[in-house]
Coordinates of C-alpha atoms in Angstrom, one line a residue:
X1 CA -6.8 3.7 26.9
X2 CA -6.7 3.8 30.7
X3 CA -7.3 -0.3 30.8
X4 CA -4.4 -0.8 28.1
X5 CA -2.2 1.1 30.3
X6 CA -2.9 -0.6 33.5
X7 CA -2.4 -4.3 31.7
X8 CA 0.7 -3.3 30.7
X9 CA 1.7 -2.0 33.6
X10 CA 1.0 -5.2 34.8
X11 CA 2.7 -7.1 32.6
X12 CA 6.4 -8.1 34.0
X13 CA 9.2 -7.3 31.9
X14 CA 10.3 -11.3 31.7
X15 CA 6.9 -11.6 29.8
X16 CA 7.5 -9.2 27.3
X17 CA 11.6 -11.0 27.6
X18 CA 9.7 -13.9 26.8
X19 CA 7.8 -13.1 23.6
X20 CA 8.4 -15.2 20.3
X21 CA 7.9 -15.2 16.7
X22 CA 8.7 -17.1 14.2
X23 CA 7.6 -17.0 10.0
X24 CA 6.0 -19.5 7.5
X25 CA 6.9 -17.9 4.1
X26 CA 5.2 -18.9 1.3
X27 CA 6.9 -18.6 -2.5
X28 CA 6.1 -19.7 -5.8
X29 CA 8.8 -21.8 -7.9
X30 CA 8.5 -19.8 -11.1
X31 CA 11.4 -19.6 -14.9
X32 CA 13.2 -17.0 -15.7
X33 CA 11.0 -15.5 -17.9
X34 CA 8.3 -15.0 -15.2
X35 CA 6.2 -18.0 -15.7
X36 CA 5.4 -21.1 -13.1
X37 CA 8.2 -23.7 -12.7
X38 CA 6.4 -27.0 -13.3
X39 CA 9.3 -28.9 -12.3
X40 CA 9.3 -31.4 -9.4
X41 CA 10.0 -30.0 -5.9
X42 CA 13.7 -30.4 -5.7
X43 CA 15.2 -33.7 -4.2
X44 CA 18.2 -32.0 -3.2
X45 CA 16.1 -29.6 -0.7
X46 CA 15.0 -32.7 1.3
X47 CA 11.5 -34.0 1.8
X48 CA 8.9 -31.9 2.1
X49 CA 6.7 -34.1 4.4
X50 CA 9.3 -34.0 7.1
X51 CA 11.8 -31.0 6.2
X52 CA 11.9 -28.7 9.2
X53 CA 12.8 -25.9 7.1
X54 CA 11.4 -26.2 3.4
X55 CA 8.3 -27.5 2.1
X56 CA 5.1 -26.9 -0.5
X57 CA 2.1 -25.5 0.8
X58 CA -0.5 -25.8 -1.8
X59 CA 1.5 -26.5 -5.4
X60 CA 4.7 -28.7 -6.0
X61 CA 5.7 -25.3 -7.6
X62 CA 5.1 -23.3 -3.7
X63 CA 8.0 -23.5 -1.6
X64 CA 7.4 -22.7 2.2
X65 CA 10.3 -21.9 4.1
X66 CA 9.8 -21.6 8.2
X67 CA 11.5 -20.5 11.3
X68 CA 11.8 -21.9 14.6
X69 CA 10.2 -19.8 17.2
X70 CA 12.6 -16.9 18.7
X71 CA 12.8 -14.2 21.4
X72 CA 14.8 -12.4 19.3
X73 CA 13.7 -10.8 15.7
X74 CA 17.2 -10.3 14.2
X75 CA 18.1 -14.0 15.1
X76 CA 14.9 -14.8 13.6
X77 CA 15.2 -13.4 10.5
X78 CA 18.6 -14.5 10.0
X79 CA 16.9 -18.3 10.1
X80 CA 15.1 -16.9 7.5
X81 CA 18.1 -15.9 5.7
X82 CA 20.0 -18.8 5.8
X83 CA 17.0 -21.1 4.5
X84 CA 16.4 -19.0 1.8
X85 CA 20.2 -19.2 1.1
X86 CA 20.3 -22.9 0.9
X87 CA 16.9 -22.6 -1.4
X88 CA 18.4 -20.3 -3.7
X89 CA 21.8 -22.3 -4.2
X90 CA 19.7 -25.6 -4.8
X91 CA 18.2 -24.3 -7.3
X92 CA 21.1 -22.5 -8.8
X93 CA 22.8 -25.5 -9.1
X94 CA 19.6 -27.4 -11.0
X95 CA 19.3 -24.6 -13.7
X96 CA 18.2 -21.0 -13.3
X97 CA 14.7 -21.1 -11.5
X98 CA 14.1 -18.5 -8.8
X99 CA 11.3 -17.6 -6.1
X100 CA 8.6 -15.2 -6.9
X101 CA 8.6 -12.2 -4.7
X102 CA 5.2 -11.3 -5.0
X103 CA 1.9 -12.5 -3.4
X104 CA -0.1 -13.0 -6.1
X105 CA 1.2 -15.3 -8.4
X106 CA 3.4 -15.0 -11.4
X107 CA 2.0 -16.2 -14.9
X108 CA -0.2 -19.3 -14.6
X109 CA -1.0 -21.8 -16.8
X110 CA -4.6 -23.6 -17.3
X111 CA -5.8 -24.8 -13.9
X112 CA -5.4 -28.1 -14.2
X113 CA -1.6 -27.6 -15.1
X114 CA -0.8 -26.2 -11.5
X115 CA 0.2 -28.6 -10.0
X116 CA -0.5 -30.0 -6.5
X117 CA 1.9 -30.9 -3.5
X118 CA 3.4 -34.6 -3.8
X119 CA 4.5 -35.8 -0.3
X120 CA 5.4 -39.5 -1.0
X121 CA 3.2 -42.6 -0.7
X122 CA 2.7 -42.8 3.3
X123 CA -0.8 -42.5 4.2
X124 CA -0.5 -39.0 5.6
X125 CA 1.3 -38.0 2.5
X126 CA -1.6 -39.4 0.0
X127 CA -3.7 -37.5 2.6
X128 CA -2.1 -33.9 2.3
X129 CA -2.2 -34.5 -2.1
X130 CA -5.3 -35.3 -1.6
X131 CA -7.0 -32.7 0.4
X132 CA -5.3 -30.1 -2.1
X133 CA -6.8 -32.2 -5.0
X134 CA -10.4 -31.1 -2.9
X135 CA -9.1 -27.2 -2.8
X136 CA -8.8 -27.1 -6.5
X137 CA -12.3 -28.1 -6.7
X138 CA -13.6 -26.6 -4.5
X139 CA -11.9 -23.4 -5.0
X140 CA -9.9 -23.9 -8.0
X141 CA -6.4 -23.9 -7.9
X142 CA -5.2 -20.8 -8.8
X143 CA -6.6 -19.1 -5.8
X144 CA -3.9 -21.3 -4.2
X145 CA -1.1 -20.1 -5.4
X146 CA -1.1 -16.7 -3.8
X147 CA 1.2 -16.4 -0.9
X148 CA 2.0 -14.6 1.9
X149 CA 3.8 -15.0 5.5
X150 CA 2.5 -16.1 8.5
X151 CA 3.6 -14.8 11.8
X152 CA 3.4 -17.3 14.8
X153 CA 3.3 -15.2 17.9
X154 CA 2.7 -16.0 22.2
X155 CA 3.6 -14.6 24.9
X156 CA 4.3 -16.7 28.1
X157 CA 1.1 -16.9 31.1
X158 CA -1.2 -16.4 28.1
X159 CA -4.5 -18.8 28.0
X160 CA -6.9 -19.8 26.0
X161 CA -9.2 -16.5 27.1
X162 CA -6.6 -14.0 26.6
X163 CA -5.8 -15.4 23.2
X164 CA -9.4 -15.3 22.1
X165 CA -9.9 -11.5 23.7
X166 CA -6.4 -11.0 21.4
X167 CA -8.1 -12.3 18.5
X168 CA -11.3 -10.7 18.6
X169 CA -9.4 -7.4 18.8
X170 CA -7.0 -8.6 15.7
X171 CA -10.4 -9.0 13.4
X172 CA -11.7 -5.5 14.6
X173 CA -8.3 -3.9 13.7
X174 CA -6.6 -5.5 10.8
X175 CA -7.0 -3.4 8.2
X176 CA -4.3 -1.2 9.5
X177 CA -1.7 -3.9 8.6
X178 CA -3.5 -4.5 5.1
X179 CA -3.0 -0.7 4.9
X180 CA 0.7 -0.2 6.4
X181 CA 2.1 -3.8 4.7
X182 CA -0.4 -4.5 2.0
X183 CA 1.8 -4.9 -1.4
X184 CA -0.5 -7.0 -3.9
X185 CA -3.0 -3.4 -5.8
X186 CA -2.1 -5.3 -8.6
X187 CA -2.1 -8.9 -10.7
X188 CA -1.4 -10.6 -14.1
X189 CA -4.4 -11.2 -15.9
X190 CA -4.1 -15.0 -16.1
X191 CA -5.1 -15.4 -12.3
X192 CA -8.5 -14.2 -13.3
X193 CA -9.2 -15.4 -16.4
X194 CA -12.4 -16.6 -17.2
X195 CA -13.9 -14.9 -13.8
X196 CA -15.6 -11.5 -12.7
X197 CA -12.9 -9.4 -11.3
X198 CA -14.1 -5.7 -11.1
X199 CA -10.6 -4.9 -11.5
X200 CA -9.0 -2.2 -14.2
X201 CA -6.4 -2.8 -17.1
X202 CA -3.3 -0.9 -16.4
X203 CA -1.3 -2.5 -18.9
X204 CA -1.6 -5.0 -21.5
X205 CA -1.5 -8.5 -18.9
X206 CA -2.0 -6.4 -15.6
X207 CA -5.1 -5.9 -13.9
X208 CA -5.2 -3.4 -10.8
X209 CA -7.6 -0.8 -8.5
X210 CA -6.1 2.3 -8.4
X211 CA -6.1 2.7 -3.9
X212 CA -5.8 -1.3 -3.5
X213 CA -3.8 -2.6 -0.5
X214 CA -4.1 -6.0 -0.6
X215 CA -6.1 -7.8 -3.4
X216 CA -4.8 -11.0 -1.7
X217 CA -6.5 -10.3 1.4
X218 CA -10.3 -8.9 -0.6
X219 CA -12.7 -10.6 -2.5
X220 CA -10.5 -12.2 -5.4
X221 CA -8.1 -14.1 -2.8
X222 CA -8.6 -16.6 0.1
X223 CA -12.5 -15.8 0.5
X224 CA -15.0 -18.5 -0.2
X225 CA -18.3 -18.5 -0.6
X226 CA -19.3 -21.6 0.9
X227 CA -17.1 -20.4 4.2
X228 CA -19.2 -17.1 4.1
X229 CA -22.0 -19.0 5.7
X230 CA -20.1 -19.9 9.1
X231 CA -20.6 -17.3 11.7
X232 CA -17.5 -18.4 13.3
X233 CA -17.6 -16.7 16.7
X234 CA -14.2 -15.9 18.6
X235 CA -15.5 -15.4 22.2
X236 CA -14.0 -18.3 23.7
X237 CA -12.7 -21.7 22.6
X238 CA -15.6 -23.8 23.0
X239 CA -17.9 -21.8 20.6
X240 CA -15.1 -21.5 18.5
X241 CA -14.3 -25.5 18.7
X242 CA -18.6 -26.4 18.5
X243 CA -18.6 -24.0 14.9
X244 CA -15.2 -26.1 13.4
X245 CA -16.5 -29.0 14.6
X246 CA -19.8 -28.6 13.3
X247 CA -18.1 -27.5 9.7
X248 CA -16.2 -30.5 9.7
X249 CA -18.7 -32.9 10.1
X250 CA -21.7 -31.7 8.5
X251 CA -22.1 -32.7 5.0
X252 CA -22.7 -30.2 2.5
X253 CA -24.5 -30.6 -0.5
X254 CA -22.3 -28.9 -3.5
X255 CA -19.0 -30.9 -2.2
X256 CA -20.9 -34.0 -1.6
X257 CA -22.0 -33.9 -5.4
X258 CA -18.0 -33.5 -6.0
X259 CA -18.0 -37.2 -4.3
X260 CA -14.8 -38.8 -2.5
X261 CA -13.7 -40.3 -5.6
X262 CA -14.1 -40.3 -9.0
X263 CA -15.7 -43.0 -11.5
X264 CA -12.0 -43.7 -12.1
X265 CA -11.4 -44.9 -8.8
X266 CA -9.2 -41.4 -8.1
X267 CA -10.1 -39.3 -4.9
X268 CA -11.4 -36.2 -5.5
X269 CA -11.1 -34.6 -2.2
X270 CA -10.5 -35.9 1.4
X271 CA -14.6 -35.7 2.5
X272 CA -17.8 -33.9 1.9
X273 CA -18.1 -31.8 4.7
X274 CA -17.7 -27.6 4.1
X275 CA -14.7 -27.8 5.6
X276 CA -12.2 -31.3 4.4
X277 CA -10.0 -30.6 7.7
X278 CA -9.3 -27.4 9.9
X279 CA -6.4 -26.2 7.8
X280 CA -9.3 -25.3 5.3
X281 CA -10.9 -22.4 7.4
X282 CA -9.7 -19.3 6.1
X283 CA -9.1 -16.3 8.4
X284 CA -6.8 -13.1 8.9
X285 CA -5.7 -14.8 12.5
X286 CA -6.2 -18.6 13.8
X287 CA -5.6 -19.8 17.4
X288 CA -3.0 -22.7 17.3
X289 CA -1.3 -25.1 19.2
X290 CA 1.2 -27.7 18.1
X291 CA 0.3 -31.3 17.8
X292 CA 1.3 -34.6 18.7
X293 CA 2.0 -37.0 15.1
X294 CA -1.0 -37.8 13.6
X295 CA -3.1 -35.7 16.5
X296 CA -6.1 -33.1 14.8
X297 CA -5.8 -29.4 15.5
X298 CA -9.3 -29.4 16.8
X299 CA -8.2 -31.9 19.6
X300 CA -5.2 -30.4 20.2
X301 CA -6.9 -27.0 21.2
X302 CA -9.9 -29.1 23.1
X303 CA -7.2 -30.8 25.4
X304 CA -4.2 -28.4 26.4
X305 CA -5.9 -24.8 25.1
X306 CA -4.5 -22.3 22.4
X307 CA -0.6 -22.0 23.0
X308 CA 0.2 -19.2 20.5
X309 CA -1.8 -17.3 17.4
X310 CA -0.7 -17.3 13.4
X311 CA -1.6 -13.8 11.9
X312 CA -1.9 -14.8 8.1
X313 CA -2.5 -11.4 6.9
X314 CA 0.6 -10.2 5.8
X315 CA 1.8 -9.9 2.2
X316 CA 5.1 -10.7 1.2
X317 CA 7.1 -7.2 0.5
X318 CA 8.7 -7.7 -2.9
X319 CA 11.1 -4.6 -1.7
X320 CA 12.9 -7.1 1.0
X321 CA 15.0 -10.2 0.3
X322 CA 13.1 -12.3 2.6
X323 CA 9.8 -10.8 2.4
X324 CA 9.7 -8.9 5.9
X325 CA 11.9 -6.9 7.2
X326 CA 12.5 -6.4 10.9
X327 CA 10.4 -2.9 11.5
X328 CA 7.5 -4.5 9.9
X329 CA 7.5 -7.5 12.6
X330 CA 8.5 -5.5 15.6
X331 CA 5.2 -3.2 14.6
X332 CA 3.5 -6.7 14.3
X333 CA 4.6 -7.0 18.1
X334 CA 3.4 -3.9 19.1
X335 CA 0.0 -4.3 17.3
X336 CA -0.3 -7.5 18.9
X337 CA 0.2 -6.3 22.5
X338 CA -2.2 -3.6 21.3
X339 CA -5.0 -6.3 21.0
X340 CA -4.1 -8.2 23.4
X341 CA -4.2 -5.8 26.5
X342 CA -7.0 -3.1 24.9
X343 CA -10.6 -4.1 25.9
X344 CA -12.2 -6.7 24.0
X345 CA -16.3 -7.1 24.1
X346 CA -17.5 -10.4 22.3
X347 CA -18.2 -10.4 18.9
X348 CA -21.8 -10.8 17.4
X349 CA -23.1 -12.0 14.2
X350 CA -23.8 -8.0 13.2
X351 CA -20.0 -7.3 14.0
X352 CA -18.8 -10.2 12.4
X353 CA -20.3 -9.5 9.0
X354 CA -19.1 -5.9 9.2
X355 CA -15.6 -7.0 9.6
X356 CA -15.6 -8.7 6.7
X357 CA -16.9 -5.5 4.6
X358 CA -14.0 -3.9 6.4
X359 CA -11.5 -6.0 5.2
X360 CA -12.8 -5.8 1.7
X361 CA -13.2 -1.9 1.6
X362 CA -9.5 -1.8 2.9
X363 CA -8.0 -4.6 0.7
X364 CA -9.9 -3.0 -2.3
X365 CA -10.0 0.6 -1.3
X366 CA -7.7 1.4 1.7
X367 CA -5.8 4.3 0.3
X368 CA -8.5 6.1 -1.3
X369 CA -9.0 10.0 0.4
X370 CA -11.9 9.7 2.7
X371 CA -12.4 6.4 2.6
X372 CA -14.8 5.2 5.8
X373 CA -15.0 1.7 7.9
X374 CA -17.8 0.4 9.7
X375 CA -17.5 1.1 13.4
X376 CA -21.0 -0.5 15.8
X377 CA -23.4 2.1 14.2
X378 CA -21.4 4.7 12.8
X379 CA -19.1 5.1 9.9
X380 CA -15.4 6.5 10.3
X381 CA -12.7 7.7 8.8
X382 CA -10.1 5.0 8.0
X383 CA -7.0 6.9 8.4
X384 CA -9.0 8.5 11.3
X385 CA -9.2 5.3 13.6
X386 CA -5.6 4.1 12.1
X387 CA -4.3 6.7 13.6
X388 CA -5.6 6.3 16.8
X389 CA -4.9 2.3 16.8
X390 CA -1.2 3.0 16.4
X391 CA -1.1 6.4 18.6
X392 CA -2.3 4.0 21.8
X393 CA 1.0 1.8 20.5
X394 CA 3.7 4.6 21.9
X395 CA 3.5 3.5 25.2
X396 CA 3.8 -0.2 24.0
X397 CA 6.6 1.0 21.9
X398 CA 8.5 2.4 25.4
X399 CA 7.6 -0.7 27.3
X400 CA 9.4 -3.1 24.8
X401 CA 12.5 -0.8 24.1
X402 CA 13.1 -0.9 28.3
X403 CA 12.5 -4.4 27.9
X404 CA 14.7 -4.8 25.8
X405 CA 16.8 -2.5 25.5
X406 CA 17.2 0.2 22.3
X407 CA 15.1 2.6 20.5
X408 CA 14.0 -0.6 17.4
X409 CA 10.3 -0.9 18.6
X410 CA 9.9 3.0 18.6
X411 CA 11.6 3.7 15.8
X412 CA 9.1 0.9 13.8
X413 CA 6.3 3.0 15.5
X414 CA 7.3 6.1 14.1
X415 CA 7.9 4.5 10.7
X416 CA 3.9 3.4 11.1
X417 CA 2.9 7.0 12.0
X418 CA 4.9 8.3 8.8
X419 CA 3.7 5.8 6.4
X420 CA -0.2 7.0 8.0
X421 CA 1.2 10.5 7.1
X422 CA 2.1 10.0 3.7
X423 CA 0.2 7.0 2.4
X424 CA 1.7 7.3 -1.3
X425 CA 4.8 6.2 0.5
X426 CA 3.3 2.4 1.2
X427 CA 4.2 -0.7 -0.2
X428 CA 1.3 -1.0 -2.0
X429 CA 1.7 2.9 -3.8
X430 CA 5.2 2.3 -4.5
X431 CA 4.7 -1.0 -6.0
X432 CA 2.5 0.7 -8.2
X433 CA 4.5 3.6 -8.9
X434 CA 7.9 1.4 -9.7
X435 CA 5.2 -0.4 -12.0
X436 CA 4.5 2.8 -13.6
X437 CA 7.6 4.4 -13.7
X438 CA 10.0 1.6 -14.6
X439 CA 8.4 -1.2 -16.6
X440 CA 4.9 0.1 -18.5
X441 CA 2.6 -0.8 -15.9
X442 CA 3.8 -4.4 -16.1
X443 CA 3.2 -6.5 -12.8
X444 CA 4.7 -9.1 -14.2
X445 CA 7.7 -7.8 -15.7
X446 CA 8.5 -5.4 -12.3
X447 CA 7.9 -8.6 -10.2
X448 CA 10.0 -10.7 -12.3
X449 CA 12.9 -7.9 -12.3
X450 CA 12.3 -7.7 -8.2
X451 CA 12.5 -11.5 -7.9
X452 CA 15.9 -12.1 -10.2
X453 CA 17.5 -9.5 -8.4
X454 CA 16.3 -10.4 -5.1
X455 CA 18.0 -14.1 -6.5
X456 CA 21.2 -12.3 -7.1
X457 CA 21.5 -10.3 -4.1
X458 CA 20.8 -13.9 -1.8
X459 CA 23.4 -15.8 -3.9
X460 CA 26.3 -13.0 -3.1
X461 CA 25.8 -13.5 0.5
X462 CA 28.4 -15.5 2.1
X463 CA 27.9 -19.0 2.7
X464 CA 30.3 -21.8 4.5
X465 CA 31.3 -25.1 3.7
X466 CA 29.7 -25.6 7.1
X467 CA 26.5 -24.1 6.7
X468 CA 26.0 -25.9 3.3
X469 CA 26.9 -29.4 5.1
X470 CA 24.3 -28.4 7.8
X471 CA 21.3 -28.3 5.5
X472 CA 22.5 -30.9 3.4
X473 CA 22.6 -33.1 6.3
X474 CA 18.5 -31.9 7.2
X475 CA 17.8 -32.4 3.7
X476 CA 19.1 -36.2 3.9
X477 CA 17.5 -37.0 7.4
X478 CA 14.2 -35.3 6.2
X479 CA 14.4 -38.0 3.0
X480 CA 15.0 -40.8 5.8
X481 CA 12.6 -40.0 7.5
X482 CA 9.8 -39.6 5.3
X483 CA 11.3 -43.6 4.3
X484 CA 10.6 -44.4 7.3
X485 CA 7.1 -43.5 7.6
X486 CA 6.3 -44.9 4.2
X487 CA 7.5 -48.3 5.5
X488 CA 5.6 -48.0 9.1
X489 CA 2.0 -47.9 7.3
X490 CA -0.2 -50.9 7.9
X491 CA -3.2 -50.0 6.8
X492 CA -4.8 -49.2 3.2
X493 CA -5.2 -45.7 2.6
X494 CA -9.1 -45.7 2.7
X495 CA -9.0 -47.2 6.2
X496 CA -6.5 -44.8 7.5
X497 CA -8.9 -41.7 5.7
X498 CA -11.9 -42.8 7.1
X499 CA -10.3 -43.2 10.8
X500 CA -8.4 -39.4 10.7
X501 CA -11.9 -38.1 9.7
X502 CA -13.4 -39.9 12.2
X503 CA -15.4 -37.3 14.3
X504 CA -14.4 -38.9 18.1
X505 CA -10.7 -37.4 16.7
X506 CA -11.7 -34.1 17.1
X507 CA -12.4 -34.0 21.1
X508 CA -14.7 -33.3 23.0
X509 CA -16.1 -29.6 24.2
X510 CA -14.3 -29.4 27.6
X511 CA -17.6 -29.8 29.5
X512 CA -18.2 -33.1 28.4
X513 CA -14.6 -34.0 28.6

């Protein structure tokens, strides 16, 4: 505690001044009745190769809105607002579809029916279908539909060291925001079907664990098998860099009997390594740094270091318009700062696999009385070392308000503390409990009420001639755009795959530089 309070003591108030965030939100496209839309992405948004604001992540039917980077969370989640906004008329205006505020997904039809992202017929766009044609099977594609936000977060001076120390800490203590923000204990039936699940019928369609956080974040959402096997160690960026590079580049047998292509001529998946391209690597937390067109993210990180980190952890709150409100990423500051400035030993191979169970017992378990989390060689209380994670926040809390001026950051610390104190007061319990009380245990009837009158409540907002203009404008220079690429290409699509996969493109380790 001691060390926290020294580095923050050391930390000048222009770097705190200088902190930003911004949000990738992911949403499903789904009908009124609570079922996926299976309707194209909408023209009218723009193009989702080259939109700034909106595009798919993993289905044509998953709309991802994002941010620009701020210093200021209000300003940041009025960004948020507005795209949303201009989402929610589009749509309005093609018929009456709306955005699913849950994270696991509405109802599904066959797997094969989902389908995937369509980015045009550039080479890089071909690339991105394909690669999610290699997800679904690999991982089938209803694991893709589950959403959540990411939060991009740096803090100026930081390096590549101080990122990785941050991260090593994040992995030891993220089940506290599975805990304090986990809001998925509960999903419709048709995301497991035909699968071992473990999980209990609550109603007829709705599957649950009674203490669940975040079923997204345990064993039933992004967690692979084959991914298992990497020991991906976080104690510095050129192990980290040598274990992606060797997934990326080492065949492996189940996905090379998948093949590149079918006999059809079709590609099945982008290559036959475990991992088709970084994106692939699943993980609570990744170190990232923006890249130059057509650049990979491994070589971006070899040459100019980590520049900020994407916490992918966090559940979308089907309580809030947007899916976050402001307390929730102020805390997300705090426990960041937290990680960043406490002391952080390497990892090991022993630590590594305990984390995991961690995150599993929490996701599945986290708000059962008594429950205990692996700790080096002892076993402790969860809501024991919670509490002591966000106590040693206060004086973060104080240093940010003075910072910054106002009470916001301790106010969303004492809003953490309460929801430790009274843990039937989380997202997760009351989105059971509304379940319960209002619509038969039904996740997909509460979640469907949630998401219309989430659509109503964004549609009332007021919205200028102006604003519209503006986004229509994006929309029409993101469509040019993507034109523009498509005419640039020179080179067949095999050609181009084979060159981006090309191992030289990931970098060198910095030593042999």
């Amino acid at each position: 505690m001691a060390g926290l309070k020294e580095r923050l003591h050391a930390l000048p108030a222009a770097a705190l001044q200088g902190m930003r965030r911004g949000i990738e939100k992911e949403s499903l496209r789904v009908q009124p009745g609570g079922r996926l839309a299976l309707t194209p992405h909408p023209a009218a948004l723009g193009s989702a190769l080259t939109h700034p604001h909106v595009t798919t992540d993993y289905s044509e039917s998953q709309l991802e809105l994002i941010t620009g980077a701020f210093a200021d969370i209000d300003a940041c989640l009025a960004e948020l607002t507005e795209v949303h906004q201009f989402v929610y008329r589009t749509l309005a205006s093609a018929g009456d579809e709306m955005l699913w505020v849950g994270s696991m997904p509405c109802g599904l039809p066959a797997d094969e029916n989902i389908p995937i992202g369509s980015y045009g017929t550039s080479n890089v766009a071909r690339a991105k279908s394909v690669y999610r044609m290699g997800l679904g099977h690999r991982y089938g594609r209803r694991m893709q539909t589950i959403s959540g936000i990411h939060y991009n977060w740096s803090l100026p001076g930081l390096g590549s060291h101080e990122y990785f120390a941050l991260i090593r800490n994040f992995r030891r203590h993220s089940f506290l925001l599975l805990l304090l923000f986990g809001a998925s204990p509960a999903v419709c039936s048709t995301f497991v079907a035909g699968r071992e699940h473990g999980l209990q019928p609550l109603a007829g369609g709705t599957l649950y664990l009674p203490h669940a956080t975040s079923l997204r974040m345990g064993d039933l959402g992004y967690r692979s098998e084959a991914q298992s096997r990497l020991a991906v160690s976080y104690n510095g960026l050129d192990s980290y860099a040598a274990s992606l590079h060797d997934a990326l580049t080492r065949p492996y047998p189940p996905y090379e009997a998948i093949g590149i292509r079918n006999l059809g001529g079709e590609y099945n998946q982008l290559a036959t390594s475990l991992l088709q391209i970084e994106n692939e690597f699943y993980g609570t937390i990744r170190p990232k740094r923006v890249i130059f067109p057509g650049e990979r993210p491994l070589h971006a990180l070899r040459e100019r270091g980590v520049e900020y980190v994407e916490v992918r952890c966090m559940d979308l709150d089907p309580f809030v318009a947007v899916g976050i409100e402001p307390a929730t990423m102020r805390f997300l500051d705090l426990f960041l700062l937290h990680c960043l400035l406490s002391d952080s030993p390497p990892d090991t191979p022993a630590e590594i696999a305990a984390l995991g169970r961690n995150q599993q017992r929490t996701a599945a378990r986290g708000r059962e009385p008594g429950l205990k989390l692996e700790r080096g060689r002892q076993e402790v209380g969860l809501l024991d070392w919670a509490a002591e994670i966000v106590e040693q926040c206060a004086p973060l809390a104080d240093a940010l308000d003075a910072a910054l001026g106002g009470r916001a950051y301790r106010e969303a610390h004492r809003a953490a503390l309460a929801g430790l104190a009274a843990v039937d007061t989380l997202p997760s319990a009351r989105v059971l409990a509304t379940m319960r009380a209002d619509f038969d245990g039904s996740y997909v009837r509460f979640m469907r009420a949630q998401s219309q009158a989430t659509r109503e409540r964004l549609l009332a907002l007021p919205w200028s001639t102006e604003q519209q203009r503006r986004f229509e404008a994006l929309a029409a220079a993101s469509t040019a755009e993507q034109q523009r690429i498509e005419a640039a290409d020179e080179v067949p699509f095999e050609v181009f795959r084979q060159e981006y996969l090309s191992p030289q493109r990931l970098g060198l380790p910095r030593a042999a530089a």
